[in-house]
């Protein structure tokens, strides 16, 4: 793969991005704005996606098994290990032998996830920022990702 993209994440309730877009957690990492907190476990699974206004967790953990995956040789390999290292997100894709380094950055009313490096051979694509939100008909919380 010759190039990678930056993904923008914005939520309708997000007014400002906290100065530190990521925080290290011994069990993975957390992406956070004034509007939401997105927790990802050390195994790369989405642990929570919390609307900070209502305090409700909208993460549908059964629908999106991991924060990211790579396609390699016709196979989809989900992230097996996720952590924060020196201000960057480090994602490892198990048996695929692929590692991605991501920079999460605050940009006012949205957050960006920038692919800094992809290490290893043969990755056809990288998908990140995967999260399924559980539908709740009485709620107005929304999030979108642009690439």
Tab-separated table of N, CA and C in Angstrom:
chain	number	residue	atom	x	y	z
A	1	UNK	N	0.848	-1.167	0.000
A	1	UNK	CA	0.000	0.000	0.000
A	1	UNK	C	0.890	1.225	0.000
A	2	UNK	N	0.588	2.190	-0.885
A	2	UNK	CA	1.440	3.344	-1.048
A	2	UNK	C	1.090	4.515	-0.147
A	3	UNK	N	-0.185	4.662	0.213
A	3	UNK	CA	-0.551	5.806	1.037
A	3	UNK	C	-1.656	5.433	2.014
A	4	UNK	N	-1.722	6.217	3.085
A	4	UNK	CA	-2.715	6.020	4.122
A	4	UNK	C	-3.431	7.336	4.329
A	5	UNK	N	-4.569	7.332	4.958
A	5	UNK	CA	-5.377	8.533	5.093
A	5	UNK	C	-5.518	8.966	6.541
A	6	UNK	N	-5.975	10.174	6.709
A	6	UNK	CA	-6.336	10.689	8.024
A	6	UNK	C	-7.846	10.583	8.171
A	7	UNK	N	-8.318	10.135	9.309
A	7	UNK	CA	-9.745	9.999	9.568
A	7	UNK	C	-10.164	11.060	10.571
A	8	UNK	N	-11.262	11.737	10.277
A	8	UNK	CA	-11.808	12.749	11.167
A	8	UNK	C	-12.978	12.142	11.923
A	9	UNK	N	-13.046	12.377	13.200
A	9	UNK	CA	-14.146	11.855	14.005
A	9	UNK	C	-14.817	13.043	14.685
A	10	UNK	N	-16.109	13.183	14.449
A	10	UNK	CA	-16.847	14.283	15.046
A	10	UNK	C	-18.155	13.769	15.615
A	11	UNK	N	-18.542	14.304	16.725
A	11	UNK	CA	-19.824	13.945	17.324
A	11	UNK	C	-20.689	15.182	17.443
A	12	UNK	N	-21.982	15.024	17.324
A	12	UNK	CA	-22.869	16.183	17.349
A	12	UNK	C	-22.837	16.910	18.694
A	13	UNK	N	-22.435	16.221	19.757
A	13	UNK	CA	-22.385	16.856	21.065
A	13	UNK	C	-20.993	17.372	21.418
A	14	UNK	N	-20.045	17.221	20.505
A	14	UNK	CA	-18.683	17.633	20.782
A	14	UNK	C	-18.557	19.133	20.528
A	15	UNK	N	-18.166	19.874	21.550
A	15	UNK	CA	-17.982	21.303	21.400
A	15	UNK	C	-16.511	21.663	21.307
A	16	UNK	N	-15.688	21.032	22.110
A	16	UNK	CA	-14.260	21.290	22.117
A	16	UNK	C	-13.533	19.973	22.362
A	17	UNK	N	-12.345	19.862	21.843
A	17	UNK	CA	-11.517	18.683	22.075
A	17	UNK	C	-10.638	18.981	23.289
A	18	UNK	N	-10.535	18.016	24.177
A	18	UNK	CA	-9.647	18.170	25.325
A	18	UNK	C	-8.216	18.294	24.824
A	19	UNK	N	-7.353	19.040	25.509
A	19	UNK	CA	-5.980	19.224	25.049
A	19	UNK	C	-5.243	17.915	24.780
A	20	UNK	N	-5.443	16.890	25.576
A	20	UNK	CA	-4.814	15.604	25.330
A	20	UNK	C	-5.831	14.676	24.696
A	21	UNK	N	-5.665	14.338	23.430
A	21	UNK	CA	-6.651	13.514	22.738
A	21	UNK	C	-6.614	12.068	23.203
A	22	UNK	N	-5.468	11.625	23.690
A	22	UNK	CA	-5.371	10.246	24.155
A	22	UNK	C	-4.846	10.217	25.576
A	23	UNK	N	-5.229	9.191	26.296
A	23	UNK	CA	-4.637	8.937	27.598
A	23	UNK	C	-4.275	7.472	27.658
A	24	UNK	N	-3.220	7.184	28.346
A	24	UNK	CA	-2.780	5.804	28.472
A	24	UNK	C	-3.541	5.136	29.600
A	25	UNK	N	-3.902	3.931	29.347
A	25	UNK	CA	-4.608	3.108	30.319
A	25	UNK	C	-3.872	1.777	30.310
A	26	UNK	N	-3.652	1.193	31.467
A	26	UNK	CA	-2.927	-0.077	31.502
A	26	UNK	C	-3.672	-1.162	30.742
A	27	UNK	N	-4.946	-0.911	30.470
A	27	UNK	CA	-5.751	-1.878	29.740
A	27	UNK	C	-6.039	-1.434	28.318
A	28	UNK	N	-5.239	-0.559	27.725
A	28	UNK	CA	-5.453	-0.089	26.358
A	28	UNK	C	-5.254	1.405	26.277
A	29	UNK	N	-6.205	2.111	25.647
A	29	UNK	CA	-6.115	3.565	25.559
A	29	UNK	C	-7.516	4.159	25.518
A	30	UNK	N	-7.573	5.475	25.733
A	30	UNK	CA	-8.827	6.215	25.688
A	30	UNK	C	-8.669	7.412	24.779
A	31	UNK	N	-9.607	7.586	23.855
A	31	UNK	CA	-9.700	8.784	23.025
A	31	UNK	C	-10.807	9.625	23.629
A	32	UNK	N	-10.545	10.929	23.796
A	32	UNK	CA	-11.516	11.718	24.536
A	32	UNK	C	-11.642	13.126	23.990
A	33	UNK	N	-12.874	13.606	23.924
A	33	UNK	CA	-13.193	14.991	23.618
A	33	UNK	C	-14.096	15.494	24.736
A	34	UNK	N	-14.543	16.736	24.620
A	34	UNK	CA	-15.502	17.223	25.606
A	34	UNK	C	-16.851	16.537	25.446
A	35	UNK	N	-17.119	15.946	24.294
A	35	UNK	CA	-18.408	15.327	24.033
A	35	UNK	C	-18.466	13.833	24.231
A	36	UNK	N	-17.344	13.131	24.044
A	36	UNK	CA	-17.372	11.680	24.195
A	36	UNK	C	-16.057	11.138	24.722
A	37	UNK	N	-16.127	9.932	25.273
A	37	UNK	CA	-14.941	9.195	25.708
A	37	UNK	C	-15.034	7.805	25.077
A	38	UNK	N	-14.000	7.440	24.327
A	38	UNK	CA	-13.951	6.165	23.601
A	38	UNK	C	-12.846	5.334	24.222
A	39	UNK	N	-13.211	4.246	24.884
A	39	UNK	CA	-12.247	3.384	25.555
A	39	UNK	C	-12.018	2.130	24.730
A	40	UNK	N	-10.742	1.820	24.522
A	40	UNK	CA	-10.346	0.629	23.761
A	40	UNK	C	-9.458	-0.216	24.658
A	41	UNK	N	-9.783	-1.494	24.795
A	41	UNK	CA	-9.031	-2.390	25.657
A	41	UNK	C	-7.683	-2.773	25.079
A	42	UNK	N	-6.840	-3.352	25.892
A	42	UNK	CA	-5.502	-3.777	25.473
A	42	UNK	C	-5.557	-4.804	24.343
A	43	UNK	N	-6.671	-5.505	24.210
A	43	UNK	CA	-6.840	-6.483	23.132
A	43	UNK	C	-7.410	-5.844	21.866
A	44	UNK	N	-7.616	-4.516	21.869
A	44	UNK	CA	-8.115	-3.795	20.706
A	44	UNK	C	-9.622	-3.746	20.595
A	45	UNK	N	-10.324	-4.376	21.520
A	45	UNK	CA	-11.788	-4.373	21.485
A	45	UNK	C	-12.337	-3.060	22.025
A	46	UNK	N	-13.422	-2.592	21.428
A	46	UNK	CA	-14.098	-1.406	21.942
A	46	UNK	C	-14.696	-1.743	23.296
A	47	UNK	N	-14.346	-0.949	24.302
A	47	UNK	CA	-14.832	-1.198	25.653
A	47	UNK	C	-15.974	-0.265	26.028
A	48	UNK	N	-15.951	0.969	25.507
A	48	UNK	CA	-17.003	1.931	25.815
A	48	UNK	C	-16.941	3.093	24.833
A	49	UNK	N	-18.092	3.683	24.571
A	49	UNK	CA	-18.200	4.926	23.803
A	49	UNK	C	-19.259	5.751	24.519
A	50	UNK	N	-18.784	6.643	25.386
A	50	UNK	CA	-19.652	7.313	26.356
A	50	UNK	C	-19.936	8.754	25.951
A	51	UNK	N	-21.211	9.084	25.907
A	51	UNK	CA	-21.671	10.455	25.714
A	51	UNK	C	-21.444	11.164	27.051
A	52	UNK	N	-20.574	12.149	27.067
A	52	UNK	CA	-20.229	12.798	28.326
A	52	UNK	C	-21.345	13.690	28.865
A	53	UNK	N	-22.288	14.077	28.013
A	53	UNK	CA	-23.398	14.887	28.487
A	53	UNK	C	-24.365	14.036	29.301
A	54	UNK	N	-24.757	12.889	28.756
A	54	UNK	CA	-25.732	12.033	29.444
A	54	UNK	C	-25.082	10.982	30.330
A	55	UNK	N	-23.793	10.671	30.075
A	55	UNK	CA	-23.108	9.617	30.814
A	55	UNK	C	-23.425	8.222	30.306
A	56	UNK	N	-24.185	8.121	29.219
A	56	UNK	CA	-24.594	6.818	28.693
A	56	UNK	C	-23.521	6.236	27.778
A	57	UNK	N	-23.341	4.934	27.897
A	57	UNK	CA	-22.415	4.195	27.040
A	57	UNK	C	-23.202	3.687	25.836
A	58	UNK	N	-22.863	4.177	24.640
A	58	UNK	CA	-23.565	3.802	23.421
A	58	UNK	C	-22.861	2.686	22.650
A	59	UNK	N	-21.764	2.174	23.151
A	59	UNK	CA	-20.992	1.161	22.433
A	59	UNK	C	-21.775	-0.153	22.335
A	60	UNK	N	-21.954	-0.620	21.097
A	60	UNK	CA	-22.544	-1.939	20.854
A	60	UNK	C	-21.375	-2.893	20.658
A	61	UNK	N	-20.908	-3.461	21.737
A	61	UNK	CA	-19.686	-4.268	21.720
A	61	UNK	C	-19.807	-5.512	20.845
A	62	UNK	N	-21.009	-6.004	20.637
A	62	UNK	CA	-21.203	-7.225	19.842
A	62	UNK	C	-21.080	-6.971	18.338
A	63	UNK	N	-21.307	-5.742	17.885
A	63	UNK	CA	-21.336	-5.468	16.446
A	63	UNK	C	-19.972	-5.145	15.837
A	64	UNK	N	-19.107	-4.483	16.552
A	64	UNK	CA	-17.779	-4.132	16.037
A	64	UNK	C	-16.742	-4.696	16.997
A	65	UNK	N	-16.151	-5.828	16.661
A	65	UNK	CA	-15.287	-6.514	17.609
A	65	UNK	C	-13.983	-5.794	17.941
A	66	UNK	N	-13.542	-4.899	17.095
A	66	UNK	CA	-12.263	-4.255	17.393
A	66	UNK	C	-12.223	-2.836	16.847
A	67	UNK	N	-11.308	-2.064	17.395
A	67	UNK	CA	-11.093	-0.686	16.986
A	67	UNK	C	-10.570	-0.601	15.553
A	68	UNK	N	-9.847	-1.642	15.109
A	68	UNK	CA	-9.224	-1.601	13.780
A	68	UNK	C	-9.015	-3.010	13.232
A	69	UNK	N	-8.803	-3.072	11.910
A	69	UNK	CA	-8.401	-4.335	11.289
A	69	UNK	C	-7.599	-4.049	10.026
A	70	UNK	N	-6.835	-5.037	9.603
A	70	UNK	CA	-6.123	-4.965	8.329
A	70	UNK	C	-6.643	-6.068	7.428
A	71	UNK	N	-6.553	-5.818	6.127
A	71	UNK	CA	-6.814	-6.858	5.142
A	71	UNK	C	-5.451	-7.234	4.569
A	72	UNK	N	-5.198	-8.528	4.544
A	72	UNK	CA	-3.916	-9.003	4.051
A	72	UNK	C	-4.139	-10.349	3.377
A	73	UNK	N	-3.832	-10.417	2.097
A	73	UNK	CA	-3.975	-11.672	1.367
A	73	UNK	C	-5.393	-12.207	1.359
A	74	UNK	N	-6.371	-11.309	1.288
A	74	UNK	CA	-7.761	-11.737	1.262
A	74	UNK	C	-8.360	-12.062	2.617
A	75	UNK	N	-7.602	-11.914	3.688
A	75	UNK	CA	-8.081	-12.189	5.045
A	75	UNK	C	-8.193	-10.886	5.835
A	76	UNK	N	-9.194	-10.824	6.697
A	76	UNK	CA	-9.341	-9.689	7.613
A	76	UNK	C	-8.779	-10.116	8.961
A	77	UNK	N	-7.839	-9.318	9.480
A	77	UNK	CA	-7.208	-9.617	10.763
A	77	UNK	C	-7.469	-8.441	11.703
A	78	UNK	N	-8.179	-8.710	12.780
A	78	UNK	CA	-8.502	-7.652	13.753
A	78	UNK	C	-7.305	-7.370	14.648
A	79	UNK	N	-7.257	-6.141	15.153
A	79	UNK	CA	-6.184	-5.750	16.060
A	79	UNK	C	-6.189	-6.690	17.266
A	80	UNK	N	-5.005	-7.149	17.636
A	80	UNK	CA	-4.861	-8.091	18.751
A	80	UNK	C	-4.297	-7.414	19.994
A	81	UNK	N	-3.602	-6.297	19.804
A	81	UNK	CA	-3.011	-5.568	20.925
A	81	UNK	C	-3.052	-4.082	20.611
A	82	UNK	N	-3.456	-3.283	21.606
A	82	UNK	CA	-3.552	-1.839	21.438
A	82	UNK	C	-3.015	-1.160	22.683
A	83	UNK	N	-2.215	-0.115	22.471
A	83	UNK	CA	-1.669	0.617	23.608
A	83	UNK	C	-1.310	2.027	23.181
A	84	UNK	N	-1.028	2.863	24.166
A	84	UNK	CA	-0.527	4.206	23.928
A	84	UNK	C	0.958	4.177	24.236
A	85	UNK	N	1.784	4.633	23.285
A	85	UNK	CA	3.233	4.643	23.476
A	85	UNK	C	3.790	5.974	23.013
A	86	UNK	N	4.354	6.720	23.933
A	86	UNK	CA	4.972	8.012	23.628
A	86	UNK	C	4.035	8.957	22.887
A	87	UNK	N	2.770	8.975	23.277
A	87	UNK	CA	1.805	9.880	22.673
A	87	UNK	C	1.161	9.372	21.390
A	88	UNK	N	1.497	8.179	20.968
A	88	UNK	CA	0.916	7.584	19.763
A	88	UNK	C	0.154	6.322	20.142
A	89	UNK	N	-0.802	5.937	19.303
A	89	UNK	CA	-1.496	4.674	19.474
A	89	UNK	C	-0.717	3.610	18.715
A	90	UNK	N	-0.430	2.507	19.355
A	90	UNK	CA	0.268	1.388	18.717
A	90	UNK	C	-0.729	0.235	18.594
A	91	UNK	N	-0.932	-0.230	17.359
A	91	UNK	CA	-1.868	-1.314	17.087
A	91	UNK	C	-1.119	-2.475	16.458
A	92	UNK	N	-1.289	-3.665	17.008
A	92	UNK	CA	-0.621	-4.847	16.477
A	92	UNK	C	-1.673	-5.847	16.015
A	93	UNK	N	-1.443	-6.416	14.834
A	93	UNK	CA	-2.428	-7.269	14.185
A	93	UNK	C	-1.980	-8.724	14.159
A	94	UNK	N	-1.650	-9.239	15.324
A	94	UNK	CA	-1.365	-10.650	15.559
A	94	UNK	C	-0.602	-11.372	14.472
A	95	UNK	N	-1.199	-12.452	13.970
A	95	UNK	CA	-0.534	-13.320	13.007
A	95	UNK	C	-0.265	-12.655	11.666
A	96	UNK	N	-0.873	-11.498	11.396
A	96	UNK	CA	-0.629	-10.804	10.129
A	96	UNK	C	0.774	-10.216	10.083
A	97	UNK	N	1.413	-10.047	11.249
A	97	UNK	CA	2.744	-9.461	11.284
A	97	UNK	C	2.748	-7.996	10.898
A	98	UNK	N	1.639	-7.299	11.168
A	98	UNK	CA	1.507	-5.889	10.815
A	98	UNK	C	1.323	-5.084	12.095
A	99	UNK	N	1.955	-3.919	12.126
A	99	UNK	CA	1.836	-2.993	13.250
A	99	UNK	C	1.571	-1.606	12.677
A	100	UNK	N	0.625	-0.884	13.265
A	100	UNK	CA	0.323	0.480	12.822
A	100	UNK	C	0.552	1.444	13.971
A	101	UNK	N	1.062	2.615	13.635
A	101	UNK	CA	1.266	3.684	14.601
A	101	UNK	C	0.338	4.825	14.187
A	102	UNK	N	-0.499	5.275	15.121
A	102	UNK	CA	-1.530	6.264	14.845
A	102	UNK	C	-1.346	7.472	15.748
A	103	UNK	N	-1.519	8.661	15.182
A	103	UNK	CA	-1.490	9.890	15.975
A	103	UNK	C	-2.931	10.388	16.107
A	104	UNK	N	-3.416	10.538	17.320
A	104	UNK	CA	-4.728	11.131	17.576
A	104	UNK	C	-4.483	12.582	17.975
A	105	UNK	N	-5.202	13.494	17.331
A	105	UNK	CA	-4.948	14.906	17.583
A	105	UNK	C	-6.255	15.689	17.672
A	106	UNK	N	-6.281	16.648	18.574
A	106	UNK	CA	-7.427	17.529	18.750
A	106	UNK	C	-7.403	18.634	17.704
A	107	UNK	N	-8.588	18.945	17.145
A	107	UNK	CA	-8.687	19.978	16.112
A	107	UNK	C	-9.931	20.840	16.315
A	108	UNK	N	-10.173	21.293	17.517
A	108	UNK	CA	-11.362	22.115	17.763
A	108	UNK	C	-12.590	21.264	18.011
A	109	UNK	N	-13.498	21.206	17.045
A	109	UNK	CA	-14.759	20.480	17.223
A	109	UNK	C	-14.690	19.039	16.733
A	110	UNK	N	-13.505	18.564	16.420
A	110	UNK	CA	-13.357	17.178	15.969
A	110	UNK	C	-11.990	16.640	16.329
A	111	UNK	N	-11.790	15.372	16.103
A	111	UNK	CA	-10.531	14.691	16.380
A	111	UNK	C	-10.042	14.048	15.090
A	112	UNK	N	-8.745	14.015	14.889
A	112	UNK	CA	-8.204	13.285	13.744
A	112	UNK	C	-7.412	12.080	14.222
A	113	UNK	N	-7.459	11.024	13.420
A	113	UNK	CA	-6.607	9.859	13.605
A	113	UNK	C	-5.759	9.773	12.345
A	114	UNK	N	-4.465	9.980	12.498
A	114	UNK	CA	-3.545	9.984	11.363
A	114	UNK	C	-2.657	8.752	11.412
A	115	UNK	N	-2.571	8.055	10.299
A	115	UNK	CA	-1.688	6.900	10.211
A	115	UNK	C	-0.265	7.423	10.015
A	116	UNK	N	0.585	7.197	11.008
A	116	UNK	CA	1.970	7.653	10.964
A	116	UNK	C	2.850	6.604	10.291
A	117	UNK	N	2.601	5.339	10.594
A	117	UNK	CA	3.413	4.267	10.013
A	117	UNK	C	2.635	2.962	10.002
A	118	UNK	N	2.914	2.172	8.995
A	118	UNK	CA	2.432	0.793	8.935
A	118	UNK	C	3.663	-0.066	8.703
A	119	UNK	N	3.924	-0.958	9.635
A	119	UNK	CA	5.110	-1.805	9.562
A	119	UNK	C	4.697	-3.240	9.281
A	120	UNK	N	5.505	-3.954	8.533
A	120	UNK	CA	5.200	-5.330	8.159
A	120	UNK	C	4.870	-5.392	6.679
A	121	UNK	N	4.869	-6.569	6.152
A	121	UNK	CA	4.676	-6.764	4.716
A	121	UNK	C	3.246	-7.135	4.358
A	122	UNK	N	2.805	-6.651	3.199
A	122	UNK	CA	1.616	-7.172	2.551
A	122	UNK	C	0.260	-6.699	3.009
A	123	UNK	N	0.167	-5.635	3.804
A	123	UNK	CA	-1.160	-5.144	4.196
A	123	UNK	C	-1.804	-4.475	2.989
A	124	UNK	N	-2.995	-4.947	2.625
A	124	UNK	CA	-3.721	-4.369	1.506
A	124	UNK	C	-4.500	-3.126	1.931
A	125	UNK	N	-5.005	-3.129	3.156
A	125	UNK	CA	-5.737	-1.972	3.670
A	125	UNK	C	-5.717	-1.979	5.190
A	126	UNK	N	-5.971	-0.812	5.735
A	126	UNK	CA	-6.077	-0.624	7.183
A	126	UNK	C	-7.377	0.118	7.442
A	127	UNK	N	-8.203	-0.423	8.302
A	127	UNK	CA	-9.449	0.229	8.701
A	127	UNK	C	-9.354	0.514	10.186
A	128	UNK	N	-9.550	1.802	10.558
A	128	UNK	CA	-9.538	2.114	11.983
A	128	UNK	C	-10.690	3.017	12.358
A	129	UNK	N	-10.887	3.135	13.629
A	129	UNK	CA	-11.999	3.923	14.122
A	129	UNK	C	-13.321	3.183	14.015
A	130	UNK	N	-13.264	1.859	14.020
A	130	UNK	CA	-14.499	1.072	13.956
A	130	UNK	C	-15.187	1.094	15.316
A	131	UNK	N	-16.428	1.458	15.324
A	131	UNK	CA	-17.239	1.334	16.529
A	131	UNK	C	-18.696	1.294	16.082
A	132	UNK	N	-19.465	0.436	16.669
A	132	UNK	CA	-20.904	0.396	16.410
A	132	UNK	C	-21.602	0.997	17.620
A	133	UNK	N	-22.513	1.905	17.355
A	133	UNK	CA	-23.260	2.517	18.444
A	133	UNK	C	-24.630	1.867	18.531
A	134	UNK	N	-25.021	1.501	19.732
A	134	UNK	CA	-26.319	0.864	19.953
A	134	UNK	C	-27.420	1.893	19.714
A	135	UNK	N	-28.360	1.567	18.848
A	135	UNK	CA	-29.438	2.537	18.573
A	135	UNK	C	-30.371	2.694	19.770
A	136	UNK	N	-30.682	3.929	20.045
A	136	UNK	CA	-31.636	4.239	21.107
A	136	UNK	C	-32.561	5.312	20.544
A	137	UNK	N	-33.810	4.966	20.301
A	137	UNK	CA	-34.721	5.887	19.613
A	137	UNK	C	-34.963	7.206	20.337
A	138	UNK	N	-34.755	7.255	21.627
A	138	UNK	CA	-35.015	8.476	22.378
A	138	UNK	C	-33.784	9.377	22.502
A	139	UNK	N	-32.688	9.014	21.839
A	139	UNK	CA	-31.445	9.760	21.985
A	139	UNK	C	-31.114	10.560	20.717
A	140	UNK	N	-30.328	11.614	20.867
A	140	UNK	CA	-29.908	12.427	19.730
A	140	UNK	C	-28.402	12.395	19.527
A	141	UNK	N	-27.699	11.546	20.228
A	141	UNK	CA	-26.240	11.447	20.126
A	141	UNK	C	-25.856	10.799	18.795
A	142	UNK	N	-25.001	11.464	18.021
A	142	UNK	CA	-24.530	10.909	16.751
A	142	UNK	C	-23.046	11.159	16.597
A	143	UNK	N	-22.411	10.321	15.807
A	143	UNK	CA	-20.986	10.438	15.511
A	143	UNK	C	-20.798	10.091	14.049
A	144	UNK	N	-19.838	10.744	13.395
A	144	UNK	CA	-19.538	10.359	12.011
A	144	UNK	C	-18.025	10.322	11.825
A	145	UNK	N	-17.598	9.533	10.861
A	145	UNK	CA	-16.178	9.459	10.507
A	145	UNK	C	-16.046	9.816	9.040
A	146	UNK	N	-15.067	10.649	8.719
A	146	UNK	CA	-14.794	11.054	7.344
A	146	UNK	C	-13.367	10.667	7.004
A	147	UNK	N	-13.166	10.196	5.795
A	147	UNK	CA	-11.804	9.850	5.380
A	147	UNK	C	-11.463	10.552	4.091
